[in-house]
């Protein structure tokens, strides 16, 4: 919901009205609330709503475009909540759904950021936590790397499939 230069988000039963451009690092919000903002689940939900209504609102798509640009510009690689491995895992999958559903929205800048996030995640999996966080990381690497055709993407894809098989054996047993 865009009202003037504001956008409304509701996570964890807490509604907040944020000014645009978004302050992604505001200490006004809880750590978990900020994580939810960085996940971009809300962007995926916006796209899913458009699909259900069979109507893509230009205003919503423009806003989503603006916010993705803003996220890339305001989140330095490797720093802050946006670069936490779990946050990246969810955002990568949400961005892929958004980009696949709305290919006209995609810019080279977005694909470069997506690839940077995949490469960062590859080197920063939550191995120390194991369990669902590590599974999220690995599944995202499989999905994310399959979106690219480079030699490095293929290596990440195959290594992540192997890691997934090993981790699933541990999780199931």
PDB file of C-alpha atoms in Angstrom:
ATOM      1  CA  UNK A   1       0.000   0.000   0.000  1.00  0.00           C
ATOM      2  CA  UNK A   2       1.580   3.228  -1.172  1.00  0.00           C
ATOM      3  CA  UNK A   3       0.365   6.469   0.333  1.00  0.00           C
ATOM      4  CA  UNK A   4       2.317   9.541  -0.735  1.00  0.00           C
ATOM      5  CA  UNK A   5       5.978   8.628  -0.095  1.00  0.00           C
ATOM      6  CA  UNK A   6       5.182   5.892   2.400  1.00  0.00           C
ATOM      7  CA  UNK A   7       4.600   2.170   2.315  1.00  0.00           C
ATOM      8  CA  UNK A   8       2.870   0.025   4.905  1.00  0.00           C
ATOM      9  CA  UNK A   9       4.217  -3.358   6.034  1.00  0.00           C
ATOM     10  CA  UNK A  10       2.749  -5.798   8.514  1.00  0.00           C
ATOM     11  CA  UNK A  11       5.053  -8.455   9.951  1.00  0.00           C
ATOM     12  CA  UNK A  12       4.699 -10.366  13.210  1.00  0.00           C
ATOM     13  CA  UNK A  13       1.371  -8.595  13.877  1.00  0.00           C
ATOM     14  CA  UNK A  14       3.169  -5.243  13.871  1.00  0.00           C
ATOM     15  CA  UNK A  15       2.161  -2.744  11.218  1.00  0.00           C
ATOM     16  CA  UNK A  16       4.714  -0.072  10.345  1.00  0.00           C
ATOM     17  CA  UNK A  17       4.523   2.779   7.872  1.00  0.00           C
ATOM     18  CA  UNK A  18       7.929   3.361   6.317  1.00  0.00           C
ATOM     19  CA  UNK A  19       9.033   6.440   4.437  1.00  0.00           C
ATOM     20  CA  UNK A  20      10.533   6.006   0.993  1.00  0.00           C
ATOM     21  CA  UNK A  21      13.368   5.465   0.444  1.00  0.00           C
ATOM     22  CA  UNK A  22      13.340   2.712   3.073  1.00  0.00           C
ATOM     23  CA  UNK A  23      15.815   2.798   5.936  1.00  0.00           C
ATOM     24  CA  UNK A  24      16.680  -0.906   5.836  1.00  0.00           C
ATOM     25  CA  UNK A  25      18.785  -0.677   8.992  1.00  0.00           C
ATOM     26  CA  UNK A  26      16.474   1.274  11.304  1.00  0.00           C
ATOM     27  CA  UNK A  27      16.901   0.353  14.947  1.00  0.00           C
ATOM     28  CA  UNK A  28      13.274   1.446  15.516  1.00  0.00           C
ATOM     29  CA  UNK A  29      12.238  -2.077  14.573  1.00  0.00           C
ATOM     30  CA  UNK A  30      13.083  -5.393  16.161  1.00  0.00           C
ATOM     31  CA  UNK A  31      15.766  -7.502  14.572  1.00  0.00           C
ATOM     32  CA  UNK A  32      13.199 -10.114  13.497  1.00  0.00           C
ATOM     33  CA  UNK A  33      10.903  -7.441  12.008  1.00  0.00           C
ATOM     34  CA  UNK A  34      13.820  -6.107   9.927  1.00  0.00           C
ATOM     35  CA  UNK A  35      14.608  -9.656   8.798  1.00  0.00           C
ATOM     36  CA  UNK A  36      11.029  -9.971   7.519  1.00  0.00           C
ATOM     37  CA  UNK A  37      11.427  -6.738   5.587  1.00  0.00           C
ATOM     38  CA  UNK A  38      14.600  -8.079   3.929  1.00  0.00           C
ATOM     39  CA  UNK A  39      13.033 -11.450   3.029  1.00  0.00           C
ATOM     40  CA  UNK A  40      10.871  -9.842   0.321  1.00  0.00           C
ATOM     41  CA  UNK A  41       8.046 -12.297   1.136  1.00  0.00           C
ATOM     42  CA  UNK A  42       5.802  -9.255   0.808  1.00  0.00           C
ATOM     43  CA  UNK A  43       7.018  -8.770  -2.789  1.00  0.00           C
ATOM     44  CA  UNK A  44       6.258 -12.383  -3.642  1.00  0.00           C
ATOM     45  CA  UNK A  45       2.829 -12.013  -2.012  1.00  0.00           C
ATOM     46  CA  UNK A  46       2.182  -8.883  -4.080  1.00  0.00           C
ATOM     47  CA  UNK A  47       2.990 -10.822  -7.281  1.00  0.00           C
ATOM     48  CA  UNK A  48       0.893 -13.800  -6.173  1.00  0.00           C
ATOM     49  CA  UNK A  49      -2.028 -11.429  -5.550  1.00  0.00           C
ATOM     50  CA  UNK A  50      -1.641 -10.013  -9.064  1.00  0.00           C
ATOM     51  CA  UNK A  51      -1.690 -13.551 -10.475  1.00  0.00           C
ATOM     52  CA  UNK A  52      -4.824 -14.470  -8.489  1.00  0.00           C
ATOM     53  CA  UNK A  53      -6.617 -11.312  -9.670  1.00  0.00           C
ATOM     54  CA  UNK A  54      -5.204 -11.835 -13.164  1.00  0.00           C
ATOM     55  CA  UNK A  55      -4.277  -8.166 -13.105  1.00  0.00           C
ATOM     56  CA  UNK A  56      -0.832  -6.644 -12.763  1.00  0.00           C
ATOM     57  CA  UNK A  57      -1.181  -3.146 -11.384  1.00  0.00           C
ATOM     58  CA  UNK A  58       1.486  -0.888 -12.931  1.00  0.00           C
ATOM     59  CA  UNK A  59       1.683   1.138  -9.723  1.00  0.00           C
ATOM     60  CA  UNK A  60       2.469  -1.954  -7.602  1.00  0.00           C
ATOM     61  CA  UNK A  61       5.053  -3.217 -10.088  1.00  0.00           C
ATOM     62  CA  UNK A  62       6.714   0.227 -10.236  1.00  0.00           C
ATOM     63  CA  UNK A  63       6.837   0.316  -6.447  1.00  0.00           C
ATOM     64  CA  UNK A  64       8.376  -3.159  -6.318  1.00  0.00           C
ATOM     65  CA  UNK A  65      10.936  -2.081  -8.912  1.00  0.00           C
ATOM     66  CA  UNK A  66      11.762   1.020  -6.848  1.00  0.00           C
ATOM     67  CA  UNK A  67      12.157  -0.998  -3.635  1.00  0.00           C
ATOM     68  CA  UNK A  68      14.430  -3.619  -5.236  1.00  0.00           C
ATOM     69  CA  UNK A  69      16.612  -0.792  -6.584  1.00  0.00           C
ATOM     70  CA  UNK A  70      16.577   0.815  -3.150  1.00  0.00           C
ATOM     71  CA  UNK A  71      17.509  -2.460  -1.440  1.00  0.00           C
ATOM     72  CA  UNK A  72      20.492  -2.966  -3.765  1.00  0.00           C
ATOM     73  CA  UNK A  73      21.663   0.631  -3.324  1.00  0.00           C
ATOM     74  CA  UNK A  74      21.323   0.690   0.484  1.00  0.00           C
ATOM     75  CA  UNK A  75      22.611  -2.760   1.464  1.00  0.00           C
ATOM     76  CA  UNK A  76      26.374  -3.073   1.230  1.00  0.00           C
ATOM     77  CA  UNK A  77      27.361  -6.641   0.318  1.00  0.00           C
ATOM     78  CA  UNK A  78      28.250  -8.683   3.373  1.00  0.00           C
ATOM     79  CA  UNK A  79      26.906  -6.171   5.936  1.00  0.00           C
ATOM     80  CA  UNK A  80      23.703  -5.906   7.939  1.00  0.00           C
ATOM     81  CA  UNK A  81      20.513  -7.930   8.265  1.00  0.00           C
ATOM     82  CA  UNK A  82      20.081  -8.121   4.506  1.00  0.00           C
ATOM     83  CA  UNK A  83      23.256 -10.177   4.243  1.00  0.00           C
ATOM     84  CA  UNK A  84      22.473 -12.713   6.930  1.00  0.00           C
ATOM     85  CA  UNK A  85      22.557 -16.167   5.315  1.00  0.00           C
ATOM     86  CA  UNK A  86      18.980 -17.030   6.260  1.00  0.00           C
ATOM     87  CA  UNK A  87      17.679 -13.658   5.052  1.00  0.00           C
ATOM     88  CA  UNK A  88      19.523 -14.080   1.751  1.00  0.00           C
ATOM     89  CA  UNK A  89      18.141 -17.591   1.343  1.00  0.00           C
ATOM     90  CA  UNK A  90      14.556 -16.384   1.480  1.00  0.00           C
ATOM     91  CA  UNK A  91      15.141 -13.223  -0.561  1.00  0.00           C
ATOM     92  CA  UNK A  92      16.913 -15.038  -3.408  1.00  0.00           C
ATOM     93  CA  UNK A  93      13.954 -17.380  -3.867  1.00  0.00           C
ATOM     94  CA  UNK A  94      11.471 -14.521  -3.659  1.00  0.00           C
ATOM     95  CA  UNK A  95      13.409 -12.460  -6.192  1.00  0.00           C
ATOM     96  CA  UNK A  96      13.604 -15.419  -8.565  1.00  0.00           C
ATOM     97  CA  UNK A  97       9.831 -15.856  -8.404  1.00  0.00           C
ATOM     98  CA  UNK A  98       9.349 -12.117  -8.956  1.00  0.00           C
ATOM     99  CA  UNK A  99      11.806 -12.012 -11.868  1.00  0.00           C
ATOM    100  CA  UNK A 100      10.397 -15.153 -13.497  1.00  0.00           C
ATOM    101  CA  UNK A 101       6.840 -13.846 -13.179  1.00  0.00           C
ATOM    102  CA  UNK A 102       7.674 -10.300 -14.298  1.00  0.00           C
ATOM    103  CA  UNK A 103      10.652 -10.596 -16.671  1.00  0.00           C
ATOM    104  CA  UNK A 104      10.069  -7.036 -17.917  1.00  0.00           C
ATOM    105  CA  UNK A 105      10.999  -5.852 -14.419  1.00  0.00           C
ATOM    106  CA  UNK A 106      14.486  -7.403 -14.531  1.00  0.00           C
ATOM    107  CA  UNK A 107      17.556  -5.245 -15.026  1.00  0.00           C
ATOM    108  CA  UNK A 108      21.210  -6.235 -15.278  1.00  0.00           C
ATOM    109  CA  UNK A 109      21.690  -4.563 -11.882  1.00  0.00           C
ATOM    110  CA  UNK A 110      19.159  -6.991 -10.351  1.00  0.00           C
ATOM    111  CA  UNK A 111      20.740 -10.067 -11.903  1.00  0.00           C
ATOM    112  CA  UNK A 112      24.202  -8.905 -10.807  1.00  0.00           C
ATOM    113  CA  UNK A 113      22.916  -8.454  -7.244  1.00  0.00           C
ATOM    114  CA  UNK A 114      21.174 -11.822  -7.320  1.00  0.00           C
ATOM    115  CA  UNK A 115      24.389 -13.512  -8.474  1.00  0.00           C
ATOM    116  CA  UNK A 116      26.423 -11.669  -5.785  1.00  0.00           C
ATOM    117  CA  UNK A 117      23.994 -12.880  -3.130  1.00  0.00           C
ATOM    118  CA  UNK A 118      24.247 -16.475  -4.396  1.00  0.00           C
ATOM    119  CA  UNK A 119      28.061 -16.333  -4.360  1.00  0.00           C
ATOM    120  CA  UNK A 120      28.080 -14.791  -0.879  1.00  0.00           C
ATOM    121  CA  UNK A 121      25.678 -17.453   0.403  1.00  0.00           C
ATOM    122  CA  UNK A 122      27.825 -20.215  -1.088  1.00  0.00           C
ATOM    123  CA  UNK A 123      30.712 -19.049   1.109  1.00  0.00           C
ATOM    124  CA  UNK A 124      28.610 -18.254   4.198  1.00  0.00           C
ATOM    125  CA  UNK A 125      26.238 -21.186   4.706  1.00  0.00           C
ATOM    126  CA  UNK A 126      25.012 -21.655   8.269  1.00  0.00           C
ATOM    127  CA  UNK A 127      26.915 -24.900   8.778  1.00  0.00           C
ATOM    128  CA  UNK A 128      27.360 -24.146  12.489  1.00  0.00           C
ATOM    129  CA  UNK A 129      23.568 -24.104  12.968  1.00  0.00           C
ATOM    130  CA  UNK A 130      22.707 -27.058  10.747  1.00  0.00           C
ATOM    131  CA  UNK A 131      19.057 -28.045  10.596  1.00  0.00           C
ATOM    132  CA  UNK A 132      16.522 -25.909   8.824  1.00  0.00           C
ATOM    133  CA  UNK A 133      18.795 -22.877   8.328  1.00  0.00           C
ATOM    134  CA  UNK A 134      21.429 -24.926   6.552  1.00  0.00           C
ATOM    135  CA  UNK A 135      18.745 -26.681   4.490  1.00  0.00           C
ATOM    136  CA  UNK A 136      17.308 -23.295   3.485  1.00  0.00           C
ATOM    137  CA  UNK A 137      20.796 -22.149   2.443  1.00  0.00           C
ATOM    138  CA  UNK A 138      21.492 -25.267   0.373  1.00  0.00           C
ATOM    139  CA  UNK A 139      18.046 -25.406  -1.280  1.00  0.00           C
ATOM    140  CA  UNK A 140      18.416 -21.747  -2.216  1.00  0.00           C
ATOM    141  CA  UNK A 141      21.841 -22.410  -3.727  1.00  0.00           C
ATOM    142  CA  UNK A 142      20.356 -25.191  -5.862  1.00  0.00           C
ATOM    143  CA  UNK A 143      17.471 -22.988  -7.034  1.00  0.00           C
ATOM    144  CA  UNK A 144      19.566 -19.825  -7.378  1.00  0.00           C
ATOM    145  CA  UNK A 145      22.494 -21.334  -9.255  1.00  0.00           C
ATOM    146  CA  UNK A 146      20.115 -23.060 -11.684  1.00  0.00           C
ATOM    147  CA  UNK A 147      19.059 -19.586 -12.875  1.00  0.00           C
ATOM    148  CA  UNK A 148      22.502 -18.900 -14.331  1.00  0.00           C
ATOM    149  CA  UNK A 149      24.461 -20.633 -17.082  1.00  0.00           C
ATOM    150  CA  UNK A 150      28.094 -19.987 -16.189  1.00  0.00           C
ATOM    151  CA  UNK A 151      30.628 -22.662 -15.290  1.00  0.00           C
ATOM    152  CA  UNK A 152      30.697 -21.361 -11.707  1.00  0.00           C
ATOM    153  CA  UNK A 153      26.879 -21.593 -11.494  1.00  0.00           C
ATOM    154  CA  UNK A 154      27.003 -25.217 -12.620  1.00  0.00           C
ATOM    155  CA  UNK A 155      29.658 -26.002  -9.990  1.00  0.00           C
ATOM    156  CA  UNK A 156      27.581 -24.336  -7.253  1.00  0.00           C
ATOM    157  CA  UNK A 157      24.524 -26.248  -8.468  1.00  0.00           C
ATOM    158  CA  UNK A 158      26.197 -29.692  -8.420  1.00  0.00           C
ATOM    159  CA  UNK A 159      28.022 -29.093  -5.132  1.00  0.00           C
ATOM    160  CA  UNK A 160      24.796 -27.871  -3.535  1.00  0.00           C
ATOM    161  CA  UNK A 161      22.876 -30.929  -4.763  1.00  0.00           C
ATOM    162  CA  UNK A 162      25.545 -33.132  -3.143  1.00  0.00           C
ATOM    163  CA  UNK A 163      25.353 -31.080   0.074  1.00  0.00           C
ATOM    164  CA  UNK A 164      21.573 -31.367   0.019  1.00  0.00           C
ATOM    165  CA  UNK A 165      21.699 -35.136  -0.302  1.00  0.00           C
ATOM    166  CA  UNK A 166      24.130 -35.389   2.641  1.00  0.00           C
ATOM    167  CA  UNK A 167      22.149 -32.982   4.821  1.00  0.00           C
ATOM    168  CA  UNK A 168      18.835 -34.685   4.091  1.00  0.00           C
ATOM    169  CA  UNK A 169      20.322 -38.026   5.168  1.00  0.00           C
ATOM    170  CA  UNK A 170      21.384 -36.410   8.451  1.00  0.00           C
ATOM    171  CA  UNK A 171      18.010 -34.701   8.927  1.00  0.00           C
ATOM    172  CA  UNK A 172      15.914 -37.753   8.110  1.00  0.00           C
ATOM    173  CA  UNK A 173      17.962 -40.101  10.246  1.00  0.00           C
TER     174      UNK A 173
END
